mmCIF file with all atom_site columns, C-alpha atoms in Angstrom:
data_model
loop_
_atom_site.group_PDB
_atom_site.id
_atom_site.type_symbol
_atom_site.label_atom_id
_atom_site.label_alt_id
_atom_site.label_comp_id
_atom_site.label_asym_id
_atom_site.label_entity_id
_atom_site.label_seq_id
_atom_site.pdbx_PDB_ins_code
_atom_site.Cartn_x
_atom_site.Cartn_y
_atom_site.Cartn_z
_atom_site.occupancy
_atom_site.B_iso_or_equiv
_atom_site.pdbx_formal_charge
_atom_site.auth_seq_id
_atom_site.auth_comp_id
_atom_site.auth_asym_id
_atom_site.auth_atom_id
_atom_site.pdbx_PDB_model_num
ATOM 1   C CA . SER A 1 1   ? -10.884 20.732 20.636  1.00 0.00 ? 158 SER A CA 1
ATOM 2   C CA . VAL A 1 2   ? -9.154  17.723 19.045  1.00 0.00 ? 159 VAL A CA 1
ATOM 3   C CA . LEU A 1 3   ? -6.988  19.958 16.873  1.00 0.00 ? 160 LEU A CA 1
ATOM 4   C CA . GLU A 1 4   ? -5.691  22.213 19.619  1.00 0.00 ? 161 GLU A CA 1
ATOM 5   C CA . LYS A 1 5   ? -4.790  19.205 21.767  1.00 0.00 ? 162 LYS A CA 1
ATOM 6   C CA . PHE A 1 6   ? -2.900  17.572 18.879  1.00 0.00 ? 163 PHE A CA 1
ATOM 7   C CA . ASN A 1 7   ? 0.696   18.244 19.975  1.00 0.00 ? 164 ASN A CA 1
ATOM 8   C CA . VAL A 1 8   ? 3.200   18.669 17.139  1.00 0.00 ? 165 VAL A CA 1
ATOM 9   C CA . ALA A 1 9   ? 6.977   19.028 17.020  1.00 0.00 ? 166 ALA A CA 1
ATOM 10  C CA . CYS A 1 10  ? 8.329   21.090 14.134  1.00 0.00 ? 167 CYS A CA 1
ATOM 11  C CA . LEU A 1 11  ? 11.979  20.406 13.258  1.00 0.00 ? 168 LEU A CA 1
ATOM 12  C CA . GLY A 1 12  ? 14.018  22.803 11.229  1.00 0.00 ? 169 GLY A CA 1
ATOM 13  C CA . MET A 1 13  ? 12.976  26.443 11.437  1.00 0.00 ? 170 MET A CA 1
ATOM 14  C CA . SER A 1 14  ? 13.922  27.462 7.954   1.00 0.00 ? 171 SER A CA 1
ATOM 15  C CA . VAL A 1 15  ? 11.390  25.668 5.757   1.00 0.00 ? 172 VAL A CA 1
ATOM 16  C CA . GLY A 1 16  ? 9.813   24.280 8.916   1.00 0.00 ? 173 GLY A CA 1
ATOM 17  C CA . SER A 1 17  ? 8.933   27.762 10.171  1.00 0.00 ? 174 SER A CA 1
ATOM 18  C CA . ALA A 1 18  ? 6.134   27.847 7.592   1.00 0.00 ? 175 ALA A CA 1
ATOM 19  C CA . SER A 1 19  ? 4.684   24.705 9.100   1.00 0.00 ? 176 SER A CA 1
ATOM 20  C CA . ALA A 1 20  ? 4.750   26.118 12.627  1.00 0.00 ? 177 ALA A CA 1
ATOM 21  C CA . LEU A 1 21  ? 3.093   29.343 11.466  1.00 0.00 ? 178 LEU A CA 1
ATOM 22  C CA . ALA A 1 22  ? 0.427   27.482 9.440   1.00 0.00 ? 179 ALA A CA 1
ATOM 23  C CA . LEU A 1 23  ? -0.395  25.147 12.332  1.00 0.00 ? 180 LEU A CA 1
ATOM 24  C CA . THR A 1 24  ? -0.793  28.034 14.737  1.00 0.00 ? 181 THR A CA 1
ATOM 25  C CA . ILE A 1 25  ? -2.916  30.204 12.463  1.00 0.00 ? 182 ILE A CA 1
ATOM 26  C CA . SER A 1 26  ? -5.093  27.111 11.841  1.00 0.00 ? 183 SER A CA 1
ATOM 27  C CA . GLY A 1 27  ? -5.660  26.512 15.559  1.00 0.00 ? 184 GLY A CA 1
ATOM 28  C CA . ILE A 1 28  ? -3.691  23.251 15.540  1.00 0.00 ? 185 ILE A CA 1
ATOM 29  C CA . SER A 1 29  ? -1.298  22.226 18.334  1.00 0.00 ? 186 SER A CA 1
ATOM 30  C CA . HIS A 1 30  ? -1.674  24.583 21.265  1.00 0.00 ? 187 HIS A CA 1
ATOM 31  C CA . HIS A 1 31  ? 1.392   22.882 22.761  1.00 0.00 ? 188 HIS A CA 1
ATOM 32  C CA . ILE A 1 32  ? 4.012   23.076 19.993  1.00 0.00 ? 189 ILE A CA 1
ATOM 33  C CA . LYS A 1 33  ? 7.709   22.224 20.016  1.00 0.00 ? 190 LYS A CA 1
ATOM 34  C CA . LEU A 1 34  ? 10.281  23.988 17.780  1.00 0.00 ? 191 LEU A CA 1
ATOM 35  C CA . ALA A 1 35  ? 13.687  22.383 17.213  1.00 0.00 ? 192 ALA A CA 1
ATOM 36  C CA . ASP A 1 36  ? 16.568  24.286 15.639  1.00 0.00 ? 193 ASP A CA 1
ATOM 37  C CA . GLY A 1 37  ? 19.776  25.579 17.133  1.00 0.00 ? 194 GLY A CA 1
ATOM 38  C CA . ALA A 1 38  ? 20.868  27.711 14.206  1.00 0.00 ? 195 ALA A CA 1
ATOM 39  C CA . VAL A 1 39  ? 20.733  31.492 13.942  1.00 0.00 ? 196 VAL A CA 1
ATOM 40  C CA . ILE A 1 40  ? 19.135  33.498 11.129  1.00 0.00 ? 197 ILE A CA 1
ATOM 41  C CA . SER A 1 41  ? 21.479  34.842 8.456   1.00 0.00 ? 198 SER A CA 1
ATOM 42  C CA . GLY A 1 42  ? 20.739  37.233 5.641   1.00 0.00 ? 199 GLY A CA 1
ATOM 43  C CA . SER A 1 43  ? 20.417  34.321 3.226   1.00 0.00 ? 200 SER A CA 1
ATOM 44  C CA . ASN A 1 44  ? 17.524  32.895 5.263   1.00 0.00 ? 201 ASN A CA 1
ATOM 45  C CA . LEU A 1 45  ? 15.334  35.913 4.633   1.00 0.00 ? 202 LEU A CA 1
ATOM 46  C CA . ASN A 1 46  ? 14.046  34.557 1.322   1.00 0.00 ? 203 ASN A CA 1
ATOM 47  C CA . ARG A 1 47  ? 12.184  31.797 3.143   1.00 0.00 ? 204 ARG A CA 1
ATOM 48  C CA . ILE A 1 48  ? 11.596  32.854 6.765   1.00 0.00 ? 205 ILE A CA 1
ATOM 49  C CA . LEU A 1 49  ? 8.894   35.437 7.411   1.00 0.00 ? 206 LEU A CA 1
ATOM 50  C CA . THR A 1 50  ? 10.989  37.941 9.277   1.00 0.00 ? 207 THR A CA 1
ATOM 51  C CA . GLY A 1 51  ? 13.223  40.940 8.555   1.00 0.00 ? 208 GLY A CA 1
ATOM 52  C CA . VAL A 1 52  ? 16.832  42.106 8.949   1.00 0.00 ? 209 VAL A CA 1
ATOM 53  C CA . GLU A 1 53  ? 16.170  42.835 12.632  1.00 0.00 ? 210 GLU A CA 1
ATOM 54  C CA . SER A 1 54  ? 16.188  39.068 13.265  1.00 0.00 ? 211 SER A CA 1
ATOM 55  C CA . VAL A 1 55  ? 19.626  38.395 11.704  1.00 0.00 ? 212 VAL A CA 1
ATOM 56  C CA . GLY A 1 56  ? 21.852  36.811 14.347  1.00 0.00 ? 213 GLY A CA 1
ATOM 57  C CA . LEU A 1 57  ? 18.969  35.595 16.504  1.00 0.00 ? 214 LEU A CA 1
ATOM 58  C CA . GLU A 1 58  ? 18.094  31.896 16.912  1.00 0.00 ? 215 GLU A CA 1
ATOM 59  C CA . LYS A 1 59  ? 15.496  30.784 14.401  1.00 0.00 ? 216 LYS A CA 1
ATOM 60  C CA . SER A 1 60  ? 13.391  29.016 17.024  1.00 0.00 ? 217 SER A CA 1
ATOM 61  C CA . LEU A 1 61  ? 13.344  32.190 19.162  1.00 0.00 ? 218 LEU A CA 1
ATOM 62  C CA . VAL A 1 62  ? 12.165  34.358 16.285  1.00 0.00 ? 219 VAL A CA 1
ATOM 63  C CA . ILE A 1 63  ? 9.472   31.896 15.163  1.00 0.00 ? 220 ILE A CA 1
ATOM 64  C CA . GLY A 1 64  ? 8.388   31.234 18.784  1.00 0.00 ? 221 GLY A CA 1
ATOM 65  C CA . ARG A 1 65  ? 7.802   34.938 19.251  1.00 0.00 ? 222 ARG A CA 1
ATOM 66  C CA . LYS A 1 66  ? 5.712   35.085 16.060  1.00 0.00 ? 223 LYS A CA 1
ATOM 67  C CA . LEU A 1 67  ? 3.557   32.174 17.282  1.00 0.00 ? 224 LEU A CA 1
ATOM 68  C CA . TYR A 1 68  ? 2.924   33.919 20.591  1.00 0.00 ? 225 TYR A CA 1
ATOM 69  C CA . GLU A 1 69  ? 1.968   37.091 18.713  1.00 0.00 ? 226 GLU A CA 1
ATOM 70  C CA . MET A 1 70  ? -0.511  35.072 16.639  1.00 0.00 ? 227 MET A CA 1
ATOM 71  C CA . ASN A 1 71  ? -1.962  33.227 19.632  1.00 0.00 ? 228 ASN A CA 1
ATOM 72  C CA . PRO A 1 72  ? -0.793  34.277 23.158  1.00 0.00 ? 229 PRO A CA 1
ATOM 73  C CA . TYR A 1 73  ? -2.669  31.332 24.695  1.00 0.00 ? 230 TYR A CA 1
ATOM 74  C CA . ILE A 1 74  ? -0.473  28.586 23.199  1.00 0.00 ? 231 ILE A CA 1
ATOM 75  C CA . THR A 1 75  ? 2.624   27.096 24.778  1.00 0.00 ? 232 THR A CA 1
ATOM 76  C CA . VAL A 1 76  ? 5.828   26.959 22.787  1.00 0.00 ? 233 VAL A CA 1
ATOM 77  C CA . HIS A 1 77  ? 8.806   24.815 23.790  1.00 0.00 ? 234 HIS A CA 1
ATOM 78  C CA . ARG A 1 78  ? 12.143  25.476 22.122  1.00 0.00 ? 235 ARG A CA 1
ATOM 79  C CA . HIS A 1 79  ? 14.138  22.301 21.884  1.00 0.00 ? 236 HIS A CA 1
ATOM 80  C CA . GLY A 1 80  ? 17.378  23.557 20.360  1.00 0.00 ? 237 GLY A CA 1
ATOM 81  C CA . LYS A 1 81  ? 19.666  21.590 18.063  1.00 0.00 ? 238 LYS A CA 1
ATOM 82  C CA . LEU A 1 82  ? 18.857  17.916 17.661  1.00 0.00 ? 239 LEU A CA 1
ATOM 83  C CA . THR A 1 83  ? 21.627  15.495 18.695  1.00 0.00 ? 240 THR A CA 1
ATOM 84  C CA . ALA A 1 84  ? 21.846  11.796 19.318  1.00 0.00 ? 241 ALA A CA 1
ATOM 85  C CA . ASP A 1 85  ? 21.493  12.495 23.032  1.00 0.00 ? 242 ASP A CA 1
ATOM 86  C CA . SER A 1 86  ? 18.568  14.882 22.799  1.00 0.00 ? 243 SER A CA 1
ATOM 87  C CA . VAL A 1 87  ? 16.262  13.227 20.254  1.00 0.00 ? 244 VAL A CA 1
ATOM 88  C CA . GLU A 1 88  ? 14.447  11.180 22.882  1.00 0.00 ? 245 GLU A CA 1
ATOM 89  C CA . ALA A 1 89  ? 13.711  14.271 24.945  1.00 0.00 ? 246 ALA A CA 1
ATOM 90  C CA . LEU A 1 90  ? 12.111  15.850 21.856  1.00 0.00 ? 247 LEU A CA 1
ATOM 91  C CA . PHE A 1 91  ? 9.400   13.186 21.987  1.00 0.00 ? 248 PHE A CA 1
ATOM 92  C CA . ASP A 1 92  ? 8.873   13.243 25.768  1.00 0.00 ? 249 ASP A CA 1
ATOM 93  C CA . ASN A 1 93  ? 9.757   16.557 27.396  1.00 0.00 ? 250 ASN A CA 1
ATOM 94  C CA . PRO A 1 94  ? 8.017   18.559 28.617  1.00 0.00 ? 251 PRO A CA 1
ATOM 95  C CA . TRP A 1 95  ? 5.067   16.768 27.025  1.00 0.00 ? 252 TRP A CA 1
ATOM 96  C CA . PRO A 1 96  ? 4.661   13.901 24.522  1.00 0.00 ? 253 PRO A CA 1
ATOM 97  C CA . VAL A 1 97  ? 3.997   14.655 20.835  1.00 0.00 ? 254 VAL A CA 1
ATOM 98  C CA . GLU A 1 98  ? 1.389   13.177 18.481  1.00 0.00 ? 255 GLU A CA 1
ATOM 99  C CA . MET A 1 99  ? 3.123   14.108 15.205  1.00 0.00 ? 256 MET A CA 1
ATOM 100 C CA . VAL A 1 100 ? 6.550   15.220 14.035  1.00 0.00 ? 257 VAL A CA 1
ATOM 101 C CA . VAL A 1 101 ? 7.188   17.599 11.128  1.00 0.00 ? 258 VAL A CA 1
ATOM 102 C CA . ASP A 1 102 ? 10.627  16.951 9.648   1.00 0.00 ? 259 ASP A CA 1
ATOM 103 C CA . GLU A 1 103 ? 12.147  19.890 7.785   1.00 0.00 ? 260 GLU A CA 1
ATOM 104 C CA . ILE A 1 104 ? 15.841  19.410 8.667   1.00 0.00 ? 261 ILE A CA 1
ATOM 105 C CA . ASP A 1 105 ? 18.675  18.755 6.196   1.00 0.00 ? 262 ASP A CA 1
ATOM 106 C CA . ASP A 1 106 ? 20.843  16.509 8.316   1.00 0.00 ? 263 ASP A CA 1
ATOM 107 C CA . LEU A 1 107 ? 20.314  12.936 7.141   1.00 0.00 ? 264 LEU A CA 1
ATOM 108 C CA . GLU A 1 108 ? 21.591  11.389 10.370  1.00 0.00 ? 265 GLU A CA 1
ATOM 109 C CA . SER A 1 109 ? 19.053  13.387 12.398  1.00 0.00 ? 266 SER A CA 1
ATOM 110 C CA . LYS A 1 110 ? 16.277  12.426 9.959   1.00 0.00 ? 267 LYS A CA 1
ATOM 111 C CA . ILE A 1 111 ? 17.089  8.769  10.587  1.00 0.00 ? 268 ILE A CA 1
ATOM 112 C CA . ARG A 1 112 ? 17.221  9.112  14.361  1.00 0.00 ? 269 ARG A CA 1
ATOM 113 C CA . ILE A 1 113 ? 13.894  10.941 14.350  1.00 0.00 ? 270 ILE A CA 1
ATOM 114 C CA . ARG A 1 114 ? 12.193  8.168  12.380  1.00 0.00 ? 271 ARG A CA 1
ATOM 115 C CA . LEU A 1 115 ? 13.669  5.418  14.565  1.00 0.00 ? 272 LEU A CA 1
ATOM 116 C CA . GLU A 1 116 ? 12.284  7.077  17.683  1.00 0.00 ? 273 GLU A CA 1
ATOM 117 C CA . ALA A 1 117 ? 8.953   7.854  15.992  1.00 0.00 ? 274 ALA A CA 1
ATOM 118 C CA . ARG A 1 118 ? 8.572   4.302  14.846  1.00 0.00 ? 275 ARG A CA 1
ATOM 119 C CA . ARG A 1 119 ? 9.413   2.977  18.294  1.00 0.00 ? 276 ARG A CA 1
ATOM 120 C CA . ARG A 1 120 ? 6.814   5.276  19.869  1.00 0.00 ? 277 ARG A CA 1
ATOM 121 C CA . LYS A 1 121 ? 4.214   4.881  17.085  1.00 0.00 ? 278 LYS A CA 1
ATOM 122 C CA . VAL A 1 122 ? 4.250   8.596  16.135  1.00 0.00 ? 279 VAL A CA 1
ATOM 123 C CA . PRO A 1 123 ? 3.597   9.719  12.525  1.00 0.00 ? 280 PRO A CA 1
ATOM 124 C CA . VAL A 1 124 ? 6.215   11.742 10.685  1.00 0.00 ? 281 VAL A CA 1
ATOM 125 C CA . VAL A 1 125 ? 5.350   14.160 7.857   1.00 0.00 ? 282 VAL A CA 1
ATOM 126 C CA . MET A 1 126 ? 7.778   15.961 5.592   1.00 0.00 ? 283 MET A CA 1
ATOM 127 C CA . ALA A 1 127 ? 7.094   18.515 2.862   1.00 0.00 ? 284 ALA A CA 1
ATOM 128 C CA . THR A 1 128 ? 9.898   18.957 0.310   1.00 0.00 ? 285 THR A CA 1
ATOM 129 C CA . GLU A 1 129 ? 9.933   22.070 -1.829  1.00 0.00 ? 286 GLU A CA 1
ATOM 130 C CA . LEU A 1 130 ? 10.930  21.324 -5.399  1.00 0.00 ? 287 LEU A CA 1
ATOM 131 C CA . ALA A 1 131 ? 11.224  24.568 -7.294  1.00 0.00 ? 288 ALA A CA 1
ATOM 132 C CA . ASP A 1 132 ? 7.557   25.668 -7.750  1.00 0.00 ? 289 ASP A CA 1
ATOM 133 C CA . SER A 1 133 ? 5.966   22.456 -6.437  1.00 0.00 ? 290 SER A CA 1
ATOM 134 C CA . VAL A 1 134 ? 5.700   20.647 -3.114  1.00 0.00 ? 291 VAL A CA 1
ATOM 135 C CA . MET A 1 135 ? 5.969   16.897 -2.349  1.00 0.00 ? 292 MET A CA 1
ATOM 136 C CA . LEU A 1 136 ? 4.402   15.568 0.867   1.00 0.00 ? 293 LEU A CA 1
ATOM 137 C CA . ASP A 1 137 ? 5.716   12.468 2.590   1.00 0.00 ? 294 ASP A CA 1
ATOM 138 C CA . VAL A 1 138 ? 3.556   10.832 5.264   1.00 0.00 ? 295 VAL A CA 1
ATOM 139 C CA . GLU A 1 139 ? 4.927   7.988  7.360   1.00 0.00 ? 296 GLU A CA 1
ATOM 140 C CA . ARG A 1 140 ? 2.203   6.552  9.582   1.00 0.00 ? 297 ARG A CA 1
ATOM 141 C CA . TYR A 1 141 ? 4.160   4.724  12.199  1.00 0.00 ? 298 TYR A CA 1
ATOM 142 C CA . ASP A 1 142 ? 1.127   5.127  14.407  1.00 0.00 ? 299 ASP A CA 1
ATOM 143 C CA . LEU A 1 143 ? -0.801  2.769  12.162  1.00 0.00 ? 300 LEU A CA 1
ATOM 144 C CA . ASP A 1 144 ? 2.115   0.360  11.379  1.00 0.00 ? 301 ASP A CA 1
ATOM 145 C CA . SER A 1 145 ? 5.226   0.361  13.508  1.00 0.00 ? 302 SER A CA 1
ATOM 146 C CA . ASN A 1 146 ? 6.917   -2.019 11.108  1.00 0.00 ? 303 ASN A CA 1
ATOM 147 C CA . LEU A 1 147 ? 7.063   0.400  8.228   1.00 0.00 ? 304 LEU A CA 1
ATOM 148 C CA . PRO A 1 148 ? 10.582  0.874  6.732   1.00 0.00 ? 305 PRO A CA 1
ATOM 149 C CA . LEU A 1 149 ? 12.124  4.309  7.082   1.00 0.00 ? 306 LEU A CA 1
ATOM 150 C CA . PHE A 1 150 ? 11.517  6.671  4.166   1.00 0.00 ? 307 PHE A CA 1
ATOM 151 C CA . HIS A 1 151 ? 9.006   4.184  2.660   1.00 0.00 ? 308 HIS A CA 1
ATOM 152 C CA . GLY A 1 152 ? 11.858  1.719  2.038   1.00 0.00 ? 309 GLY A CA 1
ATOM 153 C CA . LEU A 1 153 ? 13.268  3.866  -0.760  1.00 0.00 ? 310 LEU A CA 1
ATOM 154 C CA . VAL A 1 154 ? 16.838  3.490  0.687   1.00 0.00 ? 311 VAL A CA 1
ATOM 155 C CA . PRO A 1 155 ? 17.210  -0.086 1.933   1.00 0.00 ? 312 PRO A CA 1
ATOM 156 C CA . GLY A 1 156 ? 19.347  -0.341 5.077   1.00 0.00 ? 313 GLY A CA 1
ATOM 157 C CA . ILE A 1 157 ? 19.434  3.421  5.584   1.00 0.00 ? 314 ILE A CA 1
ATOM 158 C CA . ASP A 1 158 ? 19.544  3.011  9.344   1.00 0.00 ? 315 ASP A CA 1
ATOM 159 C CA . THR A 1 159 ? 23.087  1.650  8.991   1.00 0.00 ? 316 THR A CA 1
ATOM 160 C CA . ILE A 1 160 ? 24.208  5.112  7.819   1.00 0.00 ? 317 ILE A CA 1
ATOM 161 C CA . LEU A 1 161 ? 24.405  6.118  11.486  1.00 0.00 ? 318 LEU A CA 1
ATOM 162 C CA . GLU A 1 162 ? 27.586  4.005  11.650  1.00 0.00 ? 319 GLU A CA 1
ATOM 163 C CA . LYS A 1 163 ? 29.268  5.927  8.756   1.00 0.00 ? 320 LYS A CA 1
ATOM 164 C CA . ASP A 1 164 ? 30.581  9.408  7.963   1.00 0.00 ? 321 ASP A CA 1
ATOM 165 C CA . LEU A 1 165 ? 28.820  10.529 4.821   1.00 0.00 ? 322 LEU A CA 1
ATOM 166 C CA . ASN A 1 166 ? 30.461  12.863 2.352   1.00 0.00 ? 323 ASN A CA 1
ATOM 167 C CA . HIS A 1 167 ? 28.335  15.345 0.400   1.00 0.00 ? 324 HIS A CA 1
ATOM 168 C CA . ARG A 1 168 ? 28.092  13.116 -2.689  1.00 0.00 ? 325 ARG A CA 1
ATOM 169 C CA . GLU A 1 169 ? 26.777  10.158 -0.629  1.00 0.00 ? 326 GLU A CA 1
ATOM 170 C CA . TRP A 1 170 ? 24.324  12.441 1.160   1.00 0.00 ? 327 TRP A CA 1
ATOM 171 C CA . MET A 1 171 ? 23.076  13.727 -2.188  1.00 0.00 ? 328 MET A CA 1
ATOM 172 C CA . LYS A 1 172 ? 22.686  10.205 -3.550  1.00 0.00 ? 329 LYS A CA 1
ATOM 173 C CA . HIS A 1 173 ? 20.429  9.216  -0.628  1.00 0.00 ? 330 HIS A CA 1
ATOM 174 C CA . ALA A 1 174 ? 18.509  12.515 -0.846  1.00 0.00 ? 331 ALA A CA 1
ATOM 175 C CA . VAL A 1 175 ? 17.748  11.907 -4.541  1.00 0.00 ? 332 VAL A CA 1
ATOM 176 C CA . SER A 1 176 ? 16.620  8.381  -3.767  1.00 0.00 ? 333 SER A CA 1
ATOM 177 C CA . ILE A 1 177 ? 14.217  9.602  -1.097  1.00 0.00 ? 334 ILE A CA 1
ATOM 178 C CA . ILE A 1 178 ? 12.825  12.432 -3.225  1.00 0.00 ? 335 ILE A CA 1
ATOM 179 C CA . GLY A 1 179 ? 12.880  10.549 -6.531  1.00 0.00 ? 336 GLY A CA 1
ATOM 180 C CA . ALA A 1 180 ? 14.683  11.960 -9.515  1.00 0.00 ? 337 ALA A CA 1
ATOM 181 C CA . LYS A 1 181 ? 11.432  11.957 -11.527 1.00 0.00 ? 338 LYS A CA 1
ATOM 182 C CA . ASN A 1 182 ? 9.968   14.442 -9.027  1.00 0.00 ? 339 ASN A CA 1
ATOM 183 C CA . MET A 1 183 ? 12.868  16.892 -9.382  1.00 0.00 ? 340 MET A CA 1
ATOM 184 C CA . PRO A 1 184 ? 12.957  19.561 -12.095 1.00 0.00 ? 341 PRO A CA 1
ATOM 185 C CA . ILE A 1 185 ? 15.990  19.344 -14.351 1.00 0.00 ? 342 ILE A CA 1
ATOM 186 C CA . SER A 1 186 ? 17.122  22.782 -13.224 1.00 0.00 ? 343 SER A CA 1
ATOM 187 C CA . MET A 1 187 ? 17.148  21.581 -9.624  1.00 0.00 ? 344 MET A CA 1
ATOM 188 C CA . GLN A 1 188 ? 19.120  18.482 -10.485 1.00 0.00 ? 345 GLN A CA 1
ATOM 189 C CA . LYS A 1 189 ? 21.714  20.689 -12.156 1.00 0.00 ? 346 LYS A CA 1
ATOM 190 C CA . SER A 1 190 ? 21.853  22.898 -9.048  1.00 0.00 ? 347 SER A CA 1
ATOM 191 C CA . LEU A 1 191 ? 22.506  19.924 -6.794  1.00 0.00 ? 348 LEU A CA 1
ATOM 192 C CA . MET A 1 192 ? 25.630  19.124 -8.783  1.00 0.00 ? 349 MET A CA 1
ATOM 193 C CA . LYS A 1 193 ? 26.978  22.616 -8.091  1.00 0.00 ? 350 LYS A CA 1
ATOM 194 C CA . ILE A 1 194 ? 26.584  22.533 -4.320  1.00 0.00 ? 351 ILE A CA 1
ATOM 195 C CA . GLY A 1 195 ? 29.912  22.978 -2.643  1.00 0.00 ? 352 GLY A CA 1
ATOM 196 C CA . SER A 1 196 ? 31.509  24.519 -5.727  1.00 0.00 ? 353 SER A CA 1
ATOM 197 C CA . THR A 1 197 ? 29.574  27.527 -7.102  1.00 0.00 ? 354 THR A CA 1
ATOM 198 C CA . ILE A 1 198 ? 26.546  27.531 -4.707  1.00 0.00 ? 355 ILE A CA 1
ATOM 199 C CA . VAL A 1 199 ? 26.257  26.780 -0.966  1.00 0.00 ? 356 VAL A CA 1
ATOM 200 C CA . THR A 1 200 ? 22.937  24.898 -0.925  1.00 0.00 ? 357 THR A CA 1
ATOM 201 C CA . HIS A 1 201 ? 20.026  24.036 -3.220  1.00 0.00 ? 358 HIS A CA 1
ATOM 202 C CA . PRO A 1 202 ? 17.933  27.012 -4.306  1.00 0.00 ? 359 PRO A CA 1
ATOM 203 C CA . GLN A 1 203 ? 14.749  27.548 -2.272  1.00 0.00 ? 360 GLN A CA 1
ATOM 204 C CA . LEU A 1 204 ? 11.829  29.754 -3.169  1.00 0.00 ? 361 LEU A CA 1
ATOM 205 C CA . GLY A 1 205 ? 9.956   31.611 -0.469  1.00 0.00 ? 362 GLY A CA 1
ATOM 206 C CA . SER A 1 206 ? 6.667   31.183 -2.291  1.00 0.00 ? 363 SER A CA 1
ATOM 207 C CA . THR A 1 207 ? 7.058   27.424 -2.332  1.00 0.00 ? 364 THR A CA 1
ATOM 208 C CA . VAL A 1 208 ? 8.137   27.298 1.280   1.00 0.00 ? 365 VAL A CA 1
ATOM 209 C CA . MET A 1 209 ? 4.854   29.053 2.177   1.00 0.00 ? 366 MET A CA 1
ATOM 210 C CA . MET A 1 210 ? 2.999   26.338 0.323   1.00 0.00 ? 367 MET A CA 1
ATOM 211 C CA . THR A 1 211 ? 4.711   23.645 2.406   1.00 0.00 ? 368 THR A CA 1
ATOM 212 C CA . GLY A 1 212 ? 3.149   25.193 5.537   1.00 0.00 ? 369 GLY A CA 1
ATOM 213 C CA . GLY A 1 213 ? -0.356  24.871 4.162   1.00 0.00 ? 370 GLY A CA 1
ATOM 214 C CA . VAL A 1 214 ? 0.294   21.310 3.032   1.00 0.00 ? 371 VAL A CA 1
ATOM 215 C CA . ILE A 1 215 ? 1.630   20.287 6.445   1.00 0.00 ? 372 ILE A CA 1
ATOM 216 C CA . ALA A 1 216 ? -1.263  21.925 8.290   1.00 0.00 ? 373 ALA A CA 1
ATOM 217 C CA . PHE A 1 217 ? -3.739  20.023 6.057   1.00 0.00 ? 374 PHE A CA 1
ATOM 218 C CA . ALA A 1 218 ? -1.985  16.739 6.747   1.00 0.00 ? 375 ALA A CA 1
ATOM 219 C CA . ALA A 1 219 ? -1.890  17.433 10.498  1.00 0.00 ? 376 ALA A CA 1
ATOM 220 C CA . LYS A 1 220 ? -5.618  18.130 10.496  1.00 0.00 ? 377 LYS A CA 1
ATOM 221 C CA . GLN A 1 221 ? -6.398  14.911 8.590   1.00 0.00 ? 378 GLN A CA 1
ATOM 222 C CA . ILE A 1 222 ? -4.247  12.803 10.941  1.00 0.00 ? 379 ILE A CA 1
ATOM 223 C CA . ALA A 1 223 ? -5.621  14.452 14.104  1.00 0.00 ? 380 ALA A CA 1
ATOM 224 C CA . LEU A 1 224 ? -9.230  13.857 13.002  1.00 0.00 ? 381 LEU A CA 1
ATOM 225 C CA . GLY A 1 225 ? -8.538  10.256 12.058  1.00 0.00 ? 382 GLY A CA 1
ATOM 226 C CA . GLU A 1 226 ? -8.915  10.692 8.298   1.00 0.00 ? 383 GLU A CA 1
#
């Protein structure tokens, strides 16, 4: 079918694991790529559907196994950590992709992904969990390869690749992309505490699960030409 032949790459197997699971259970992307070189820690268990037996294992390995358990007839390719040297291979090897799901935190990698996607005319979708709600970004580079990155919300953002961002600069760009009006006050306060009293922004497993459904819906619409 059209949906099973719609090859997707899911980047970031924390929040992005929900997207991979939702795509597979929906019968979308029978050739799916998973990109994440990190291992599961105890703090990941509030948003990754696994248990303590997976702590210490690579996220992409654990999610890949779950996908095969759900559908043993699919093909899963684990890409590993994204780097400046490996981002092109993500789009090409061992098969080309028709859509990229971006759920990684690293801003430099987000930019590189979009530059490659725009060059190859591949759509990029990103679901951001904001406390109890989800925001979906859809960048249709397949329809218009001249679109600015991140909808033009951060002019000249591609020049960031030439700089070393500190956390405050990263946060400023992240807020510009998400939009302060879309962020609950409690979340904005939490962002100010990252690096001092908390390690990262709070994430709710229930909201992460919603991102998977949203991404699967978007993939289906794009694959069917809606």
